[in-house]
Structures are given as structure tokens and as C-alpha cells.
PDB file of C-alpha atoms in Angstrom:
ATOM      1  CA  MET A   1     181.309  49.861-198.652  1.00  0.00           C
ATOM      2  CA  MET A   2     178.841  47.801-200.697  1.00  0.00           C
ATOM      3  CA  ARG A   3     179.670  44.100-200.857  1.00  0.00           C
ATOM      4  CA  SER A   4     178.085  41.387-202.924  1.00  0.00           C
ATOM      5  CA  LEU A   5     174.692  40.554-201.456  1.00  0.00           C
ATOM      6  CA  GLU A   6     174.642  36.773-201.654  1.00  0.00           C
ATOM      7  CA  ASP A   7     172.077  36.639-198.850  1.00  0.00           C
ATOM      8  CA  PRO A   8     169.323  39.263-199.238  1.00  0.00           C
ATOM      9  CA  ILE A   9     167.830  38.705-195.767  1.00  0.00           C
ATOM     10  CA  TRP A  10     168.886  41.032-192.924  1.00  0.00           C
ATOM     11  CA  TYR A  11     167.652  41.082-189.313  1.00  0.00           C
ATOM     12  CA  PRO A  12     167.121  43.880-186.788  1.00  0.00           C
ATOM     13  CA  PRO A  13     169.588  43.429-183.902  1.00  0.00           C
ATOM     14  CA  LEU A  14     166.839  43.307-181.287  1.00  0.00           C
ATOM     15  CA  ASN A  15     165.150  40.538-183.293  1.00  0.00           C
ATOM     16  CA  VAL A  16     168.380  38.530-183.023  1.00  0.00           C
ATOM     17  CA  ALA A  17     168.737  39.304-179.306  1.00  0.00           C
ATOM     18  CA  TYR A  18     165.174  38.188-178.573  1.00  0.00           C
ATOM     19  CA  HIS A  19     165.446  34.931-180.512  1.00  0.00           C
ATOM     20  CA  PHE A  20     168.799  34.122-178.901  1.00  0.00           C
ATOM     21  CA  GLN A  21     167.336  34.480-175.415  1.00  0.00           C
ATOM     22  CA  VAL A  22     164.532  32.074-176.358  1.00  0.00           C
ATOM     23  CA  LEU A  23     166.993  29.641-177.980  1.00  0.00           C
ATOM     24  CA  LYS A  24     169.295  29.685-174.955  1.00  0.00           C
ATOM     25  CA  ASP A  25     166.434  28.866-172.597  1.00  0.00           C
ATOM     26  CA  ARG A  26     165.263  25.832-174.560  1.00  0.00           C
ATOM     27  CA  LEU A  27     168.619  24.142-175.309  1.00  0.00           C
ATOM     28  CA  THR A  28     170.277  21.661-172.973  1.00  0.00           C
ATOM     29  CA  ASP A  29     173.687  22.353-171.422  1.00  0.00           C
ATOM     30  CA  GLU A  30     175.155  19.757-173.778  1.00  0.00           C
ATOM     31  CA  GLU A  31     173.682  21.449-176.854  1.00  0.00           C
ATOM     32  CA  LYS A  32     175.158  24.753-175.703  1.00  0.00           C
ATOM     33  CA  GLN A  33     178.659  23.274-175.948  1.00  0.00           C
ATOM     34  CA  GLY A  34     178.370  22.861-179.705  1.00  0.00           C
ATOM     35  CA  LYS A  35     179.950  25.010-182.405  1.00  0.00           C
ATOM     36  CA  ASP A  36     176.589  26.129-183.789  1.00  0.00           C
ATOM     37  CA  PHE A  37     175.415  27.536-180.463  1.00  0.00           C
ATOM     38  CA  ARG A  38     178.712  29.385-180.054  1.00  0.00           C
ATOM     39  CA  LYS A  39     178.172  30.996-183.439  1.00  0.00           C
ATOM     40  CA  ALA A  40     174.647  31.974-182.386  1.00  0.00           C
ATOM     41  CA  GLU A  41     176.147  33.490-179.240  1.00  0.00           C
ATOM     42  CA  GLU A  42     178.592  35.511-181.338  1.00  0.00           C
ATOM     43  CA  MET A  43     175.678  36.815-183.380  1.00  0.00           C
ATOM     44  CA  PHE A  44     173.956  37.760-180.117  1.00  0.00           C
ATOM     45  CA  ALA A  45     177.040  39.728-179.043  1.00  0.00           C
ATOM     46  CA  VAL A  46     176.976  41.687-182.303  1.00  0.00           C
ATOM     47  CA  ALA A  47     173.247  42.288-181.813  1.00  0.00           C
ATOM     48  CA  LEU A  48     174.009  43.821-178.407  1.00  0.00           C
ATOM     49  CA  MET A  49     176.702  46.026-179.901  1.00  0.00           C
ATOM     50  CA  LEU A  50     174.298  47.284-182.565  1.00  0.00           C
ATOM     51  CA  ALA A  51     171.552  47.823-179.991  1.00  0.00           C
ATOM     52  CA  GLY A  52     173.891  50.134-178.115  1.00  0.00           C
ATOM     53  CA  ILE A  53     174.912  51.991-181.279  1.00  0.00           C
ATOM     54  CA  GLN A  54     171.288  52.368-182.352  1.00  0.00           C
ATOM     55  CA  LYS A  55     170.401  53.881-178.982  1.00  0.00           C
ATOM     56  CA  LEU A  56     173.301  56.298-179.326  1.00  0.00           C
ATOM     57  CA  GLN A  57     172.728  57.309-182.951  1.00  0.00           C
ATOM     58  CA  ASP A  58     168.956  56.869-183.305  1.00  0.00           C
ATOM     59  CA  ARG A  59     169.651  55.040-186.577  1.00  0.00           C
ATOM     60  CA  LYS A  60     168.548  51.586-187.735  1.00  0.00           C
ATOM     61  CA  TYR A  61     171.104  48.838-188.234  1.00  0.00           C
ATOM     62  CA  TRP A  62     170.705  45.377-189.716  1.00  0.00           C
ATOM     63  CA  MET A  63     172.722  42.184-189.512  1.00  0.00           C
ATOM     64  CA  GLN A  64     173.148  38.671-190.885  1.00  0.00           C
ATOM     65  CA  LEU A  65     175.191  35.609-190.001  1.00  0.00           C
ATOM     66  CA  ILE A  66     177.987  34.654-192.392  1.00  0.00           C
ATOM     67  CA  GLY A  67     177.903  30.999-193.381  1.00  0.00           C
ATOM     68  CA  ASP A  68     180.821  28.607-192.953  1.00  0.00           C
ATOM     69  CA  ALA A  69     181.393  28.537-196.714  1.00  0.00           C
ATOM     70  CA  GLU A  70     182.475  32.186-196.632  1.00  0.00           C
ATOM     71  CA  GLY A  71     184.596  31.700-193.517  1.00  0.00           C
ATOM     72  CA  SER A  72     185.547  34.993-191.922  1.00  0.00           C
ATOM     73  CA  PRO A  73     183.944  37.242-190.692  1.00  0.00           C
ATOM     74  CA  ASP A  74     181.410  36.011-188.143  1.00  0.00           C
ATOM     75  CA  VAL A  75     178.685  38.569-188.843  1.00  0.00           C
ATOM     76  CA  ARG A  76     177.988  41.275-191.409  1.00  0.00           C
ATOM     77  CA  THR A  77     176.183  44.447-190.420  1.00  0.00           C
ATOM     78  CA  GLY A  78     174.601  47.138-192.553  1.00  0.00           C
ATOM     79  CA  ALA A  79     172.842  50.478-192.488  1.00  0.00           C
ATOM     80  CA  PHE A  80     171.407  52.919-194.969  1.00  0.00           C
ATOM     81  CA  ALA A  81     173.381  56.094-195.508  1.00  0.00           C
ATOM     82  CA  PRO A  82     171.531  59.038-193.994  1.00  0.00           C
ATOM     83  CA  PRO A  83     169.140  60.328-194.989  1.00  0.00           C
ATOM     84  CA  THR A  84     167.644  56.832-195.151  1.00  0.00           C
ATOM     85  CA  ILE A  85     166.832  55.858-198.718  1.00  0.00           C
ATOM     86  CA  THR A  86     165.380  52.517-199.712  1.00  0.00           C
ATOM     87  CA  ALA A  87     167.702  51.683-202.589  1.00  0.00           C
ATOM     88  CA  ALA A  88     170.235  48.903-202.072  1.00  0.00           C
ATOM     89  CA  GLU A  89     172.978  51.169-203.462  1.00  0.00           C
ATOM     90  CA  ASP A  90     172.588  53.347-200.343  1.00  0.00           C
ATOM     91  CA  PHE A  91     173.254  50.413-197.997  1.00  0.00           C
ATOM     92  CA  SER A  92     176.791  50.207-196.567  1.00  0.00           C
ATOM     93  CA  THR A  93     178.152  47.139-194.780  1.00  0.00           C
ATOM     94  CA  GLN A  94     180.743  46.398-192.121  1.00  0.00           C
ATOM     95  CA  ASP A  95     182.172  43.012-191.170  1.00  0.00           C
ATOM     96  CA  VAL A  96     182.386  42.058-187.494  1.00  0.00           C
ATOM     97  CA  GLU A  97     184.732  39.464-186.041  1.00  0.00           C
ATOM     98  CA  VAL A  98     183.874  38.395-182.489  1.00  0.00           C
ATOM     99  CA  VAL A  99     186.356  37.310-179.845  1.00  0.00           C
ATOM    100  CA  THR A 100     185.335  36.249-176.327  1.00  0.00           C
ATOM    101  CA  TYR A 101     187.331  37.158-173.231  1.00  0.00           C
ATOM    102  CA  ASP A 102     186.191  34.905-170.397  1.00  0.00           C
ATOM    103  CA  GLU A 103     187.342  33.156-167.244  1.00  0.00           C
ATOM    104  CA  HIS A 104     189.615  30.900-169.303  1.00  0.00           C
ATOM    105  CA  SER A 105     191.529  33.862-170.793  1.00  0.00           C
ATOM    106  CA  SER A 106     194.720  34.242-168.778  1.00  0.00           C
ATOM    107  CA  ASP A 107     196.299  37.284-170.510  1.00  0.00           C
ATOM    108  CA  PRO A 108     195.467  40.889-169.591  1.00  0.00           C
ATOM    109  CA  LEU A 109     192.797  42.100-172.013  1.00  0.00           C
ATOM    110  CA  ALA A 110     195.071  44.315-174.122  1.00  0.00           C
ATOM    111  CA  ASP A 111     197.655  41.534-174.492  1.00  0.00           C
ATOM    112  CA  PHE A 112     194.898  39.070-175.342  1.00  0.00           C
ATOM    113  CA  LEU A 113     193.647  41.309-178.181  1.00  0.00           C
ATOM    114  CA  LYS A 114     197.143  42.027-179.517  1.00  0.00           C
ATOM    115  CA  ARG A 115     197.927  38.300-179.510  1.00  0.00           C
ATOM    116  CA  THR A 116     194.711  37.301-181.281  1.00  0.00           C
ATOM    117  CA  LYS A 117     192.709  39.679-183.464  1.00  0.00           C
ATOM    118  CA  LEU A 118     195.262  42.525-183.635  1.00  0.00           C
ATOM    119  CA  SER A 119     198.341  40.425-184.368  1.00  0.00           C
ATOM    120  CA  LYS A 120     200.335  41.238-187.494  1.00  0.00           C
ATOM    121  CA  THR A 121     199.183  37.955-189.050  1.00  0.00           C
ATOM    122  CA  SER A 122     195.455  38.526-188.467  1.00  0.00           C
ATOM    123  CA  GLY A 123     194.967  40.496-191.692  1.00  0.00           C
ATOM    124  CA  TYR A 124     191.989  42.580-190.536  1.00  0.00           C
ATOM    125  CA  ASP A 125     191.579  46.102-191.907  1.00  0.00           C
ATOM    126  CA  GLU A 126     189.321  49.107-191.334  1.00  0.00           C
ATOM    127  CA  GLN A 127     186.411  47.291-192.986  1.00  0.00           C
ATOM    128  CA  THR A 128     186.318  44.746-190.155  1.00  0.00           C
ATOM    129  CA  THR A 129     185.288  45.632-186.621  1.00  0.00           C
ATOM    130  CA  ILE A 130     186.700  43.483-183.833  1.00  0.00           C
ATOM    131  CA  LEU A 131     184.117  43.001-181.095  1.00  0.00           C
ATOM    132  CA  CYS A 132     185.538  41.779-177.805  1.00  0.00           C
ATOM    133  CA  HIS A 133     182.794  40.271-175.669  1.00  0.00           C
ATOM    134  CA  ILE A 134     183.909  40.305-172.035  1.00  0.00           C
ATOM    135  CA  ARG A 135     182.293  37.509-170.069  1.00  0.00           C
ATOM    136  CA  ARG A 136     184.139  37.684-166.762  1.00  0.00           C
ATOM    137  CA  GLY A 137     182.792  39.907-164.007  1.00  0.00           C
ATOM    138  CA  THR A 138     180.822  43.121-164.363  1.00  0.00           C
ATOM    139  CA  ARG A 139     183.661  45.656-164.280  1.00  0.00           C
ATOM    140  CA  LEU A 140     184.973  46.754-167.650  1.00  0.00           C
ATOM    141  CA  PRO A 141     188.575  47.959-168.078  1.00  0.00           C
ATOM    142  CA  PRO A 142     189.320  51.711-168.120  1.00  0.00           C
ATOM    143  CA  MET A 143     188.776  52.951-171.678  1.00  0.00           C
ATOM    144  CA  HIS A 144     191.736  55.318-171.899  1.00  0.00           C
ATOM    145  CA  GLU A 145     194.230  52.800-170.528  1.00  0.00           C
ATOM    146  CA  LEU A 146     193.029  50.152-172.948  1.00  0.00           C
ATOM    147  CA  ARG A 147     193.173  52.578-175.872  1.00  0.00           C
ATOM    148  CA  ASP A 148     196.776  53.503-175.051  1.00  0.00           C
ATOM    149  CA  GLU A 149     197.830  49.864-174.735  1.00  0.00           C
ATOM    150  CA  LEU A 150     196.204  48.870-178.036  1.00  0.00           C
ATOM    151  CA  ALA A 151     197.730  51.832-179.880  1.00  0.00           C
ATOM    152  CA  VAL A 152     201.087  50.041-179.655  1.00  0.00           C
ATOM    153  CA  ALA A 153     199.784  47.395-182.058  1.00  0.00           C
ATOM    154  CA  GLY A 154     199.399  50.086-184.743  1.00  0.00           C
ATOM    155  CA  SER A 155     196.195  48.598-186.111  1.00  0.00           C
ATOM    156  CA  LYS A 156     193.555  50.850-187.716  1.00  0.00           C
ATOM    157  CA  CYS A 157     190.954  48.153-187.230  1.00  0.00           C
ATOM    158  CA  PRO A 158     188.000  49.354-185.104  1.00  0.00           C
ATOM    159  CA  VAL A 159     187.862  47.556-181.762  1.00  0.00           C
ATOM    160  CA  MET A 160     184.639  47.521-179.744  1.00  0.00           C
ATOM    161  CA  ILE A 161     184.279  46.314-176.154  1.00  0.00           C
ATOM    162  CA  LEU A 162     181.038  44.772-174.877  1.00  0.00           C
ATOM    163  CA  GLY A 163     180.271  43.693-171.341  1.00  0.00           C
ATOM    164  CA  LYS A 164     177.433  43.130-168.913  1.00  0.00           C
ATOM    165  CA  VAL A 165     177.726  45.708-166.122  1.00  0.00           C
ATOM    166  CA  SER A 166     175.121  44.364-163.699  1.00  0.00           C
ATOM    167  CA  SER A 167     175.021  41.040-161.890  1.00  0.00           C
ATOM    168  CA  THR A 168     171.248  41.179-161.464  1.00  0.00           C
ATOM    169  CA  GLU A 169     169.911  42.935-164.583  1.00  0.00           C
ATOM    170  CA  GLU A 170     170.440  42.716-168.336  1.00  0.00           C
ATOM    171  CA  ILE A 171     172.398  45.974-168.512  1.00  0.00           C
ATOM    172  CA  TYR A 172     175.222  46.149-171.046  1.00  0.00           C
ATOM    173  CA  LYS A 173     177.837  48.701-171.991  1.00  0.00           C
ATOM    174  CA  ILE A 174     179.722  49.124-175.256  1.00  0.00           C
ATOM    175  CA  PHE A 175     182.537  51.424-176.286  1.00  0.00           C
ATOM    176  CA  GLN A 176     185.138  51.695-179.023  1.00  0.00           C
ATOM    177  CA  VAL A 177     188.793  51.803-177.933  1.00  0.00           C
ATOM    178  CA  ASN A 178     190.652  51.629-181.239  1.00  0.00           C
ATOM    179  CA  PRO A 179     191.702  53.644-183.149  1.00  0.00           C
ATOM    180  CA  ALA A 180     190.005  56.163-180.819  1.00  0.00           C
ATOM    181  CA  ILE A 181     187.482  56.186-177.992  1.00  0.00           C
ATOM    182  CA  ASP A 182     183.991  56.492-179.420  1.00  0.00           C
ATOM    183  CA  LEU A 183     180.459  55.009-179.395  1.00  0.00           C
ATOM    184  CA  ILE A 184     180.026  54.847-175.619  1.00  0.00           C
ATOM    185  CA  SER A 185     176.587  53.504-174.810  1.00  0.00           C
ATOM    186  CA  GLU A 186     174.922  51.766-171.865  1.00  0.00           C
ATOM    187  CA  PHE A 187     171.488  50.193-172.118  1.00  0.00           C
ATOM    188  CA  ASP A 188     168.986  47.853-170.515  1.00  0.00           C
ATOM    189  CA  LEU A 189     168.324  45.020-172.964  1.00  0.00           C
ATOM    190  CA  ILE A 190     164.913  44.223-171.473  1.00  0.00           C
ATOM    191  CA  LYS A 191     163.743  47.800-171.991  1.00  0.00           C
ATOM    192  CA  GLU A 192     165.150  47.870-175.531  1.00  0.00           C
ATOM    193  CA  LEU A 193     163.251  44.680-176.370  1.00  0.00           C
ATOM    194  CA  GLN A 194     160.000  46.460-175.580  1.00  0.00           C
ATOM    195  CA  GLN A 195     160.456  48.268-178.903  1.00  0.00           C
ATOM    196  CA  GLN A 196     159.383  46.826-182.266  1.00  0.00           C
ATOM    197  CA  HIS A 197     161.909  44.106-183.102  1.00  0.00           C
ATOM    198  CA  THR A 198     160.121  41.687-185.423  1.00  0.00           C
ATOM    199  CA  GLY A 199     160.455  41.413-189.181  1.00  0.00           C
ATOM    200  CA  VAL A 200     163.291  41.277-191.665  1.00  0.00           C
ATOM    201  CA  LEU A 201     164.735  43.401-194.426  1.00  0.00           C
ATOM    202  CA  ARG A 202     164.945  41.900-197.906  1.00  0.00           C
ATOM    203  CA  LEU A 203     167.670  43.758-199.748  1.00  0.00           C
ATOM    204  CA  VAL A 204     168.343  43.210-203.437  1.00  0.00           C
ATOM    205  CA  ARG A 205     170.823  45.278-205.423  1.00  0.00           C
ATOM    206  CA  GLY A 206     168.992  47.604-207.774  1.00  0.00           C
ATOM    207  CA  SER A 207     165.670  47.158-206.018  1.00  0.00           C
ATOM    208  CA  LYS A 208     163.762  50.328-205.391  1.00  0.00           C
ATOM    209  CA  PRO A 209     162.157  50.361-202.971  1.00  0.00           C
ATOM    210  CA  VAL A 210     163.515  47.711-200.671  1.00  0.00           C
ATOM    211  CA  THR A 211     160.798  45.480-199.235  1.00  0.00           C
ATOM    212  CA  HIS A 212     160.365  45.583-195.463  1.00  0.00           C
ATOM    213  CA  SER A 213     158.562  42.445-194.307  1.00  0.00           C
ATOM    214  CA  PHE A 214     157.247  42.973-190.786  1.00  0.00           C
ATOM    215  CA  PRO A 215     154.038  40.925-190.497  1.00  0.00           C
ATOM    216  CA  ASP A 216     154.115  37.136-190.748  1.00  0.00           C
ATOM    217  CA  GLU A 217     157.864  36.855-190.454  1.00  0.00           C
ATOM    218  CA  LYS A 218     159.125  33.820-192.397  1.00  0.00           C
ATOM    219  CA  HIS A 219     162.834  33.946-191.579  1.00  0.00           C
ATOM    220  CA  TYR A 220     164.782  33.137-188.442  1.00  0.00           C
ATOM    221  CA  PRO A 221     168.240  34.593-187.646  1.00  0.00           C
ATOM    222  CA  PHE A 222     169.810  31.234-186.756  1.00  0.00           C
ATOM    223  CA  GLU A 223     168.404  29.189-189.631  1.00  0.00           C
ATOM    224  CA  LYS A 224     171.866  28.884-191.243  1.00  0.00           C
ATOM    225  CA  LEU A 225     172.986  27.040-188.113  1.00  0.00           C
ATOM    226  CA  GLY A 226     170.178  24.515-188.333  1.00  0.00           C
ATOM    227  CA  PHE A 227     168.179  25.979-185.456  1.00  0.00           C
ATOM    228  CA  ARG A 228     164.455  26.541-185.903  1.00  0.00           C
ATOM    229  CA  PRO A 229     161.930  28.428-183.779  1.00  0.00           C
ATOM    230  CA  ALA A 230     160.342  26.316-181.059  1.00  0.00           C
TER     231      ALA A 230
END
């Protein structure tokens, strides 16, 4: 689905992941409590999801933060329809809404999702992926049990699960549980970051070819939040 491209700048997910790690290390604990950092963290979660999908599909994905003026969703992702062509008309997008399941979440995971992002009043459809970032422990719930529990909600909205599966290394796992189990991928973020992850994509409808700007990068994935590179 091609949406209006108000912002032509798109970032590789590993670019976002790298810059978030640097940002996190230089901010104070107090600064990390702010709304803007939480939005940066949601963008990081989507970057991890895309990193896992890229590893699985051997296909490039791109992403951008959605500004407060647009409201929902949190992040928009995009990819060129295979075979990759450099015209904007061949670029399809998917919205991603992030929800965090952490030590403060008291409901079982399935109930938590049905109460929040999969409730009948949420209004999300197949064009919005719900990404649940699990931040409690390193054991993820059984996929098939979670799929069966979420099926009761009757939502066609794709639901992805993301979690860190090692207490000592940056190893993450993703998988889709709704409407079916799919996109199962486990990866070491540090190893993935050894790949090329700099540069941005400038995408303008009708442009042919699209300009890839890799050297001398002039954009920063969190600039809409007021953060700047150190």
C-alpha cells in the first residue's frame, strides 16, 4: 500500500539500532524517563523487528518515525516490491504500533494484548502491525499457545513478538503470532551491526531513480524528537 510521502527520508533499521545504542549510553537516567526517549525506544524495537525480518528474507527494509502531528502509528516501515526497482511507485509501506510488556504489566501476555491493541475499540486493521516488545525476562511465551489465545479476539491485524533471549548477549528473537505463526527469526544484534548500516533513502513519488545517500550522511533517525548526534 502506497501512502502519502510527507517525509521523504527513510532509514535502514540497523542505522536506527546503532544510533539508539549510542543515544542510550549518553543520556542520563532522568532524560530516559521522558516521552521523547520512549518514542526513540519504540523506534529501536521496530528496528530490531526489521533486522530479524531482513535476516530471514534477505530483503532490505526501511523505516521512519511518525511525528506527533500525525498521531498514530508510532513508526512507518517500507520496502520495494521484488524484484527491487528504484521507483517510488514500487515502494509499499506498513504502519507499526508498538506496545511494551514489562515488569509493570500484570496481565498474562495474551490478555494484555486483547485489552490494549487488539480490543474492539482499537481500530487497527491489516495495514497496521502490532509489535509487542517483551521486556521482562529472557523466556518468550510458547508461540502456538499465544496464537490460539489471540485468535479469540478475531483480529486480522498482524501481531509480532520481540524479546531478548539472552541475559549476557544482545540476542533477540521475533515471531508473528497473529493471524498465523510466521517470520520466526533469531539474531545477534552485535553481529548484524557489523554490516553496512549507514546512509538514508530519499524517496520521492515519481522519482526515478530513487537517490541512495550513503556517504556523508546528513540525517539522524531521532531528529524529529529533538535529539542530535553527539
